[in-house]
Amino acid sequence: NEVFDIYRDLYYEGGGSSVYSWDLDGGFAAVILIKKVGEGSKKMKGAWDSIHVVEVQESGKTTYKLTSTVMLYMQTNKPGHGEMNLSGSMTRQVENKDVVVDEANPHIANIGRMVEEMEIKMRNSLQEIYFGK
């Protein structure tokens, strides 16, 4: 929880995060939850929710399977422009096989890199879809 709380604070400058993990046959799984609610001003508000589920299989070589969902909600009400409500979600999945796990690359670092890369890709996609030209 501490590691992803630092991540959340650096990227989101607020909000909340929680991490839960459980055992699986031949490995383990974890879910990383991040929520940021913005009240920006009286004329704009919104929320960002990230859900990252990672499955780790340790049978010989280590395999990470990450499924990420981002939910976005925005509402604006500007004089002369009217009210706008925008909400959407996106889910993406990636699998990394034969990953090295050692003292220099523990599970938390490997998972953290995967989550960070996925969030950047998803944020860029949402930016392009909803706010592009």
Coordinates of N, CA, C and O in Angstrom, one line a residue:
N1 N 0.8 -1.2 0.0 CA 0.0 0.0 0.0 C 0.9 1.3 0.0 O 0.5 2.2 -0.7
E2 N 2.0 1.2 0.7 CA 2.8 2.4 0.8 C 3.4 2.8 -0.5 O 3.4 4.0 -0.9
V3 N 3.9 1.8 -1.3 CA 4.5 2.1 -2.6 C 3.5 2.8 -3.6 O 3.8 3.8 -4.2
F4 N 2.3 2.2 -3.6 CA 1.3 2.7 -4.6 C 0.7 4.0 -4.0 O 0.2 4.8 -4.8
D5 N 0.7 4.2 -2.7 CA 0.3 5.5 -2.2 C 1.2 6.6 -2.6 O 0.8 7.7 -2.9
I6 N 2.5 6.3 -2.6 CA 3.5 7.3 -3.1 C 3.3 7.6 -4.6 O 3.3 8.7 -5.1
Y7 N 3.1 6.5 -5.4 CA 2.8 6.6 -6.8 C 1.6 7.5 -7.0 O 1.6 8.4 -7.9
R8 N 0.5 7.2 -6.3 CA -0.7 8.0 -6.4 C -0.5 9.5 -6.1 O -1.0 10.4 -6.8
D9 N 0.3 9.7 -5.1 CA 0.5 11.1 -4.7 C 1.3 11.8 -5.7 O 1.1 13.0 -6.0
L10 N 2.3 11.2 -6.3 CA 3.2 11.8 -7.4 C 2.4 12.1 -8.7 O 2.5 13.1 -9.3
Y11 N 1.5 11.1 -9.1 CA 0.8 11.3 -10.3 C -0.5 12.0 -10.2 O -0.9 12.7 -11.1
Y12 N -1.2 11.9 -9.1 CA -2.5 12.4 -8.9 C -2.6 13.6 -8.0 O -3.7 14.2 -7.9
E13 N -1.6 13.9 -7.2 CA -1.6 15.0 -6.3 C -2.8 15.0 -5.4 O -3.5 16.0 -5.2
G14 N -3.1 13.8 -4.8 CA -4.2 13.7 -4.0 C -5.0 12.4 -4.3 O -4.5 11.6 -5.0
G15 N -6.2 12.3 -3.8 CA -7.0 11.1 -4.0 C -6.7 10.0 -3.0 O -6.1 10.3 -1.9
G16 N -7.1 8.8 -3.4 CA -6.8 7.7 -2.5 C -6.4 6.5 -3.2 O -6.7 6.4 -4.5
S17 N -5.8 5.5 -2.6 CA -5.4 4.3 -3.2 C -5.4 3.1 -2.2 O -5.2 3.4 -1.0
S18 N -5.7 1.9 -2.7 CA -5.6 0.7 -1.9 C -5.1 -0.4 -2.7 O -5.3 -0.5 -3.9
V19 N -4.4 -1.3 -2.1 CA -3.9 -2.5 -2.7 C -4.3 -3.7 -1.9 O -4.2 -3.7 -0.7
Y20 N -4.8 -4.7 -2.6 CA -5.2 -6.0 -1.9 C -4.6 -7.1 -2.7 O -4.5 -7.1 -3.9
S21 N -4.1 -8.2 -2.0 CA -3.5 -9.3 -2.7 C -4.0 -10.6 -2.1 O -4.5 -10.6 -1.0
W22 N -3.9 -11.7 -2.9 CA -4.4 -13.0 -2.4 C -3.6 -14.1 -3.2 O -3.0 -13.8 -4.2
D23 N -3.5 -15.2 -2.6 CA -2.8 -16.4 -3.1 C -3.6 -17.0 -4.2 O -4.8 -17.1 -4.2
L24 N -2.8 -17.5 -5.2 CA -3.4 -18.4 -6.3 C -2.5 -19.6 -6.3 O -1.4 -19.6 -5.9
D25 N -3.1 -20.7 -7.0 CA -2.3 -21.9 -7.2 C -1.1 -21.5 -8.2 O -1.4 -21.0 -9.3
G26 N 0.1 -21.6 -7.7 CA 1.3 -21.3 -8.5 C 1.6 -19.9 -8.6 O 2.4 -19.4 -9.4
G27 N 1.1 -19.0 -7.7 CA 1.4 -17.6 -7.7 C 0.5 -16.8 -6.8 O 0.1 -17.3 -5.7
F28 N 0.2 -15.6 -7.2 CA -0.6 -14.7 -6.4 C -1.2 -13.7 -7.3 O -0.9 -13.6 -8.5
A29 N -2.2 -12.9 -6.8 CA -2.8 -11.8 -7.6 C -3.0 -10.6 -6.7 O -2.9 -10.7 -5.4
A30 N -3.1 -9.5 -7.3 CA -3.3 -8.2 -6.5 C -4.2 -7.3 -7.3 O -4.2 -7.4 -8.6
V31 N -4.9 -6.4 -6.6 CA -5.6 -5.4 -7.3 C -5.2 -4.1 -6.7 O -5.0 -3.9 -5.5
I32 N -4.9 -3.1 -7.6 CA -4.5 -1.8 -7.2 C -5.6 -0.8 -7.6 O -6.0 -0.7 -8.7
L33 N -6.2 -0.1 -6.6 CA -7.3 0.8 -6.8 C -6.8 2.2 -6.6 O -6.2 2.5 -5.5
I34 N -7.1 3.1 -7.5 CA -6.7 4.5 -7.4 C -8.0 5.4 -7.7 O -8.6 5.1 -8.7
K35 N -8.3 6.4 -6.9 CA -9.4 7.3 -7.1 C -9.0 8.7 -6.9 O -8.3 9.0 -5.9
K36 N -9.4 9.5 -7.8 CA -9.1 11.0 -7.7 C -10.4 11.7 -8.0 O -10.9 11.5 -9.1
V37 N -10.9 12.5 -7.1 CA -12.1 13.3 -7.4 C -11.6 14.8 -7.4 O -10.9 15.2 -6.5
G38 N -12.0 15.5 -8.4 CA -11.6 16.9 -8.5 C -12.8 17.8 -8.5 O -13.8 17.6 -9.3
E39 N -12.8 18.7 -7.6 CA -13.9 19.7 -7.5 C -13.4 21.0 -8.2 O -14.1 22.0 -8.1
G40 N -12.2 21.0 -8.8 CA -11.6 22.2 -9.5 C -12.2 23.5 -9.2 O -11.6 24.4 -8.7
S41 N -13.5 23.7 -9.6 CA -14.2 25.0 -9.4 C -15.6 24.7 -9.4 O -16.1 23.5 -9.6
K42 N -16.4 25.7 -9.2 CA -17.9 25.5 -9.2 C -18.4 25.1 -10.6 O -19.4 24.6 -10.7
K43 N -17.6 25.5 -11.6 CA -18.0 25.3 -13.0 C -17.5 23.9 -13.6 O -17.9 23.6 -14.7
M44 N -16.6 23.2 -12.8 CA -16.1 22.0 -13.4 C -15.8 21.0 -12.2 O -15.2 21.4 -11.2
K45 N -16.2 19.8 -12.4 CA -15.8 18.7 -11.5 C -15.7 17.4 -12.2 O -16.1 17.3 -13.4
G46 N -15.1 16.4 -11.6 CA -14.9 15.1 -12.3 C -14.2 14.1 -11.3 O -13.9 14.4 -10.2
A47 N -14.0 12.9 -11.9 CA -13.4 11.8 -11.1 C -12.7 10.9 -12.1 O -13.0 10.8 -13.3
W48 N -11.6 10.3 -11.6 CA -10.8 9.3 -12.3 C -10.7 8.1 -11.4 O -10.3 8.2 -10.2
D49 N -11.0 7.0 -11.9 CA -10.9 5.7 -11.1 C -10.1 4.7 -12.0 O -10.3 4.5 -13.1
S50 N -9.0 4.2 -11.4 CA -8.2 3.2 -12.0 C -8.3 1.9 -11.2 O -8.2 1.9 -10.0
I51 N -8.5 0.8 -11.9 CA -8.5 -0.5 -11.3 C -7.5 -1.4 -12.1 O -7.7 -1.6 -13.3
H52 N -6.5 -1.9 -11.4 CA -5.5 -2.7 -12.0 C -5.5 -4.1 -11.3 O -5.2 -4.1 -10.1
V53 N -5.7 -5.1 -12.1 CA -5.7 -6.5 -11.5 C -4.5 -7.2 -12.1 O -4.4 -7.3 -13.4
V54 N -3.6 -7.6 -11.3 CA -2.4 -8.3 -11.8 C -2.4 -9.8 -11.3 O -2.6 -10.0 -10.1
E55 N -2.1 -10.7 -12.2 CA -2.0 -12.1 -11.9 C -0.6 -12.5 -12.1 O 0.0 -12.3 -13.2
V56 N 0.1 -13.1 -11.1 CA 1.5 -13.5 -11.2 C 1.5 -15.0 -11.1 O 1.1 -15.6 -10.1
Q57 N 2.1 -15.7 -12.1 CA 2.3 -17.1 -12.1 C 3.8 -17.4 -12.0 O 4.6 -16.8 -12.8
E58 N 4.2 -18.2 -11.1 CA 5.6 -18.4 -10.8 C 6.0 -19.9 -11.1 O 6.9 -20.4 -10.4
S59 N 5.5 -20.5 -12.1 CA 5.8 -21.9 -12.4 C 7.1 -21.9 -13.4 O 7.0 -21.7 -14.6
G60 N 8.2 -21.9 -12.8 CA 9.5 -21.9 -13.5 C 9.8 -20.4 -13.8 O 10.5 -19.7 -13.1
K61 N 9.4 -19.9 -15.0 CA 9.5 -18.5 -15.3 C 8.3 -17.7 -14.8 O 7.2 -18.2 -14.7
T62 N 8.6 -16.4 -14.5 CA 7.5 -15.6 -13.9 C 6.7 -14.9 -15.1 O 7.3 -14.3 -16.0
T63 N 5.4 -15.0 -15.0 CA 4.5 -14.3 -16.0 C 3.6 -13.4 -15.2 O 3.0 -13.8 -14.2
Y64 N 3.5 -12.2 -15.7 CA 2.6 -11.2 -15.2 C 1.5 -10.9 -16.2 O 1.8 -10.6 -17.3
K65 N 0.2 -10.9 -15.7 CA -0.9 -10.6 -16.6 C -1.6 -9.4 -15.9 O -2.1 -9.6 -14.8
L66 N -1.7 -8.3 -16.6 CA -2.3 -7.1 -16.0 C -3.5 -6.7 -16.8 O -3.5 -6.6 -18.0
T67 N -4.6 -6.5 -16.1 CA -5.9 -6.1 -16.7 C -6.2 -4.7 -16.0 O -6.3 -4.7 -14.8
S68 N -6.3 -3.7 -16.8 CA -6.5 -2.3 -16.2 C -7.8 -1.7 -16.8 O -8.0 -1.8 -18.0
T69 N -8.5 -1.1 -15.9 CA -9.7 -0.3 -16.3 C -9.6 1.1 -15.8 O -9.3 1.2 -14.6
V70 N -9.9 2.1 -16.6 CA -10.0 3.4 -16.2 C -11.4 3.9 -16.4 O -11.9 3.7 -17.5
M71 N -12.0 4.6 -15.4 CA -13.3 5.2 -15.6 C -13.1 6.7 -15.4 O -12.5 7.1 -14.4
L72 N -13.6 7.5 -16.3 CA -13.5 9.0 -16.3 C -14.8 9.6 -16.2 O -15.7 9.2 -17.0
Y73 N -15.0 10.7 -15.4 CA -16.2 11.4 -15.4 C -15.9 12.9 -15.3 O -15.0 13.3 -14.5
M74 N -16.5 13.7 -16.1 CA -16.3 15.2 -16.1 C -17.6 15.9 -16.3 O -18.4 15.4 -17.1
Q75 N -17.8 17.0 -15.6 CA -19.0 17.8 -15.7 C -18.6 19.2 -15.7 O -17.8 19.7 -14.8
T76 N -19.0 20.0 -16.7 CA -18.7 21.4 -16.7 C -20.1 22.2 -16.9 O -21.0 21.7 -17.5
N77 N -20.1 23.4 -16.4 CA -21.2 24.3 -16.7 C -20.7 25.7 -16.7 O -20.5 26.4 -15.7
K78 N -20.4 26.1 -18.0 CA -19.8 27.5 -18.2 C -20.9 28.4 -18.8 O -21.6 28.0 -19.7
P79 N -21.0 29.6 -18.3 CA -22.0 30.5 -18.8 C -21.7 30.7 -20.3 O -20.6 30.9 -20.8
G80 N -22.8 30.7 -21.1 CA -22.7 30.8 -22.5 C -22.4 29.6 -23.3 O -22.5 29.5 -24.5
H81 N -21.9 28.5 -22.6 CA -21.6 27.3 -23.2 C -22.5 26.1 -22.8 O -22.5 25.1 -23.4
G82 N -23.2 26.3 -21.7 CA -24.1 25.3 -21.2 C -23.4 24.2 -20.4 O -22.3 24.4 -20.1
E83 N -24.2 23.2 -20.1 CA -23.7 22.1 -19.3 C -23.2 20.9 -20.2 O -23.8 20.6 -21.2
M84 N -22.1 20.3 -19.8 CA -21.6 19.2 -20.5 C -21.2 18.1 -19.5 O -20.6 18.3 -18.5
N85 N -21.7 16.9 -19.8 CA -21.4 15.7 -19.0 C -20.6 14.7 -19.9 O -21.1 14.4 -21.0
L86 N -19.5 14.3 -19.4 CA -18.7 13.3 -20.2 C -18.2 12.2 -19.3 O -17.7 12.5 -18.2
S87 N -18.5 11.0 -19.7 CA -18.0 9.9 -18.9 C -17.7 8.7 -19.8 O -18.3 8.6 -20.9
G88 N -16.8 7.9 -19.4 CA -16.4 6.8 -20.2 C -15.5 5.9 -19.5 O -15.0 6.2 -18.4
S89 N -15.2 4.7 -20.1 CA -14.3 3.8 -19.5 C -13.5 3.1 -20.6 O -13.9 3.1 -21.7
M90 N -12.4 2.6 -20.2 CA -11.5 1.9 -21.1 C -10.8 0.8 -20.3 O -10.4 0.9 -19.2
T91 N -10.7 -0.4 -21.0 CA -10.1 -1.6 -20.4 C -9.0 -2.1 -21.3 O -9.2 -2.2 -22.5
R92 N -7.8 -2.3 -20.8 CA -6.7 -2.9 -21.6 C -6.1 -4.0 -20.8 O -6.1 -4.0 -19.6
Q93 N -5.4 -4.9 -21.6 CA -4.7 -6.0 -20.9 C -3.4 -6.2 -21.6 O -3.2 -6.0 -22.8
V94 N -2.4 -6.6 -20.8 CA -1.0 -6.9 -21.2 C -0.5 -8.1 -20.4 O -0.8 -8.3 -19.3
E95 N 0.4 -8.8 -21.1 CA 1.0 -10.0 -20.4 C 2.5 -10.0 -20.7 O 2.9 -9.8 -21.8
N96 N 3.3 -10.1 -19.6 CA 4.7 -10.1 -19.8 C 5.2 -11.5 -19.3 O 4.9 -11.9 -18.2
K97 N 5.8 -12.2 -20.2 CA 6.3 -13.6 -19.9 C 7.8 -13.6 -19.6 O 8.5 -12.7 -20.1
D98 N 8.3 -14.6 -18.9 CA 9.7 -14.8 -18.6 C 10.3 -13.6 -18.0 O 11.4 -13.2 -18.4
V99 N 9.7 -13.0 -17.1 CA 10.2 -11.8 -16.4 C 11.2 -12.2 -15.3 O 11.0 -13.2 -14.6
V100 N 12.3 -11.5 -15.2 CA 13.3 -11.7 -14.2 C 12.8 -11.2 -12.9 O 12.4 -10.0 -12.8
V101 N 12.9 -12.0 -11.9 CA 12.5 -11.6 -10.5 C 13.7 -11.9 -9.7 O 14.1 -13.1 -9.5
D102 N 14.4 -10.9 -9.2 CA 15.6 -11.1 -8.3 C 15.6 -9.9 -7.3 O 14.7 -9.1 -7.2
E103 N 16.7 -9.7 -6.6 CA 16.9 -8.7 -5.7 C 16.7 -7.3 -6.3 O 16.2 -6.4 -5.7
A104 N 17.3 -7.1 -7.5 CA 17.2 -5.8 -8.2 C 15.8 -5.6 -8.9 O 15.5 -4.5 -9.2
N105 N 15.1 -6.7 -9.1 CA 13.8 -6.6 -9.8 C 12.7 -7.4 -9.0 O 12.3 -8.4 -9.5
P106 N 12.4 -7.0 -7.8 CA 11.4 -7.7 -7.1 C 10.0 -7.6 -7.7 O 9.8 -6.7 -8.6
H107 N 9.0 -8.4 -7.2 CA 7.7 -8.3 -7.8 C 7.1 -6.9 -7.7 O 6.5 -6.5 -8.7
I108 N 7.3 -6.2 -6.6 CA 6.6 -4.9 -6.5 C 7.2 -3.9 -7.5 O 6.4 -3.1 -8.1
A109 N 8.5 -4.0 -7.9 CA 9.0 -3.1 -8.9 C 8.5 -3.5 -10.3 O 8.1 -2.6 -11.1
N110 N 8.4 -4.8 -10.6 CA 7.9 -5.3 -11.9 C 6.5 -4.9 -12.1 O 6.1 -4.4 -13.1
I111 N 5.7 -5.1 -11.0 CA 4.2 -4.7 -11.1 C 4.1 -3.2 -11.2 O 3.3 -2.7 -12.0
G112 N 4.9 -2.5 -10.4 CA 4.8 -1.0 -10.5 C 5.1 -0.4 -11.9 O 4.4 0.5 -12.4
R113 N 6.1 -1.0 -12.5 CA 6.5 -0.5 -13.9 C 5.3 -0.8 -14.9 O 5.0 0.0 -15.7
M114 N 4.7 -2.0 -14.7 CA 3.6 -2.4 -15.6 C 2.4 -1.5 -15.4 O 1.8 -1.0 -16.4
V115 N 2.1 -1.2 -14.2 CA 0.9 -0.3 -13.9 C 1.2 1.1 -14.4 O 0.4 1.7 -15.1
E116 N 2.4 1.6 -14.2 CA 2.8 3.0 -14.6 C 2.7 3.1 -16.1 O 2.1 4.0 -16.7
E117 N 3.3 2.1 -16.8 CA 3.3 2.1 -18.3 C 1.8 2.1 -18.8 O 1.5 2.8 -19.8
M118 N 1.0 1.2 -18.2 CA -0.4 1.1 -18.7 C -1.2 2.4 -18.4 O -1.9 2.8 -19.3
E119 N -1.0 3.0 -17.3 CA -1.7 4.2 -17.0 C -1.3 5.3 -18.0 O -2.2 6.1 -18.4
I120 N 0.0 5.4 -18.3 CA 0.4 6.4 -19.2 C -0.2 6.2 -20.6 O -0.8 7.1 -21.2
K121 N -0.2 5.0 -21.1 CA -0.9 4.6 -22.4 C -2.3 4.9 -22.4 O -2.9 5.5 -23.3
M122 N -3.0 4.6 -21.3 CA -4.5 4.8 -21.2 C -4.8 6.3 -21.1 O -5.7 6.8 -21.7
R123 N -4.0 7.0 -20.3 CA -4.2 8.4 -20.2 C -4.0 9.1 -21.5 O -4.8 10.0 -21.9
N124 N -3.0 8.7 -22.3 CA -2.8 9.3 -23.6 C -3.9 9.0 -24.5 O -4.3 9.8 -25.3
S125 N -4.4 7.7 -24.5 CA -5.5 7.4 -25.4 C -6.8 8.2 -25.0 O -7.5 8.6 -25.9
L126 N -7.1 8.3 -23.8 CA -8.2 9.1 -23.4 C -8.1 10.6 -23.8 O -9.0 11.2 -24.2
Q127 N -6.9 11.1 -23.6 CA -6.6 12.5 -24.0 C -6.9 12.6 -25.5 O -7.5 13.6 -25.9
E128 N -6.4 11.7 -26.3 CA -6.6 11.7 -27.8 C -8.1 11.6 -28.2 O -8.6 12.3 -29.0
I129 N -8.8 10.6 -27.5 CA -10.2 10.4 -27.9 C -11.1 11.5 -27.5 O -11.9 12.0 -28.3
Y130 N -11.0 12.0 -26.2 CA -11.9 13.0 -25.7 C -11.5 14.4 -25.9 O -12.4 15.3 -25.9
F131 N -10.2 14.7 -25.9 CA -9.8 16.1 -25.9 C -8.9 16.5 -27.1 O -8.4 17.6 -27.2
G132 N -8.8 15.5 -28.1 CA -8.0 15.8 -29.3 C -8.7 16.9 -30.1 O -9.8 17.4 -29.8
K133 N -8.1 17.2 -31.2 CA -8.7 18.2 -32.1 C -10.1 17.9 -32.4 O -11.1 18.4 -32.5

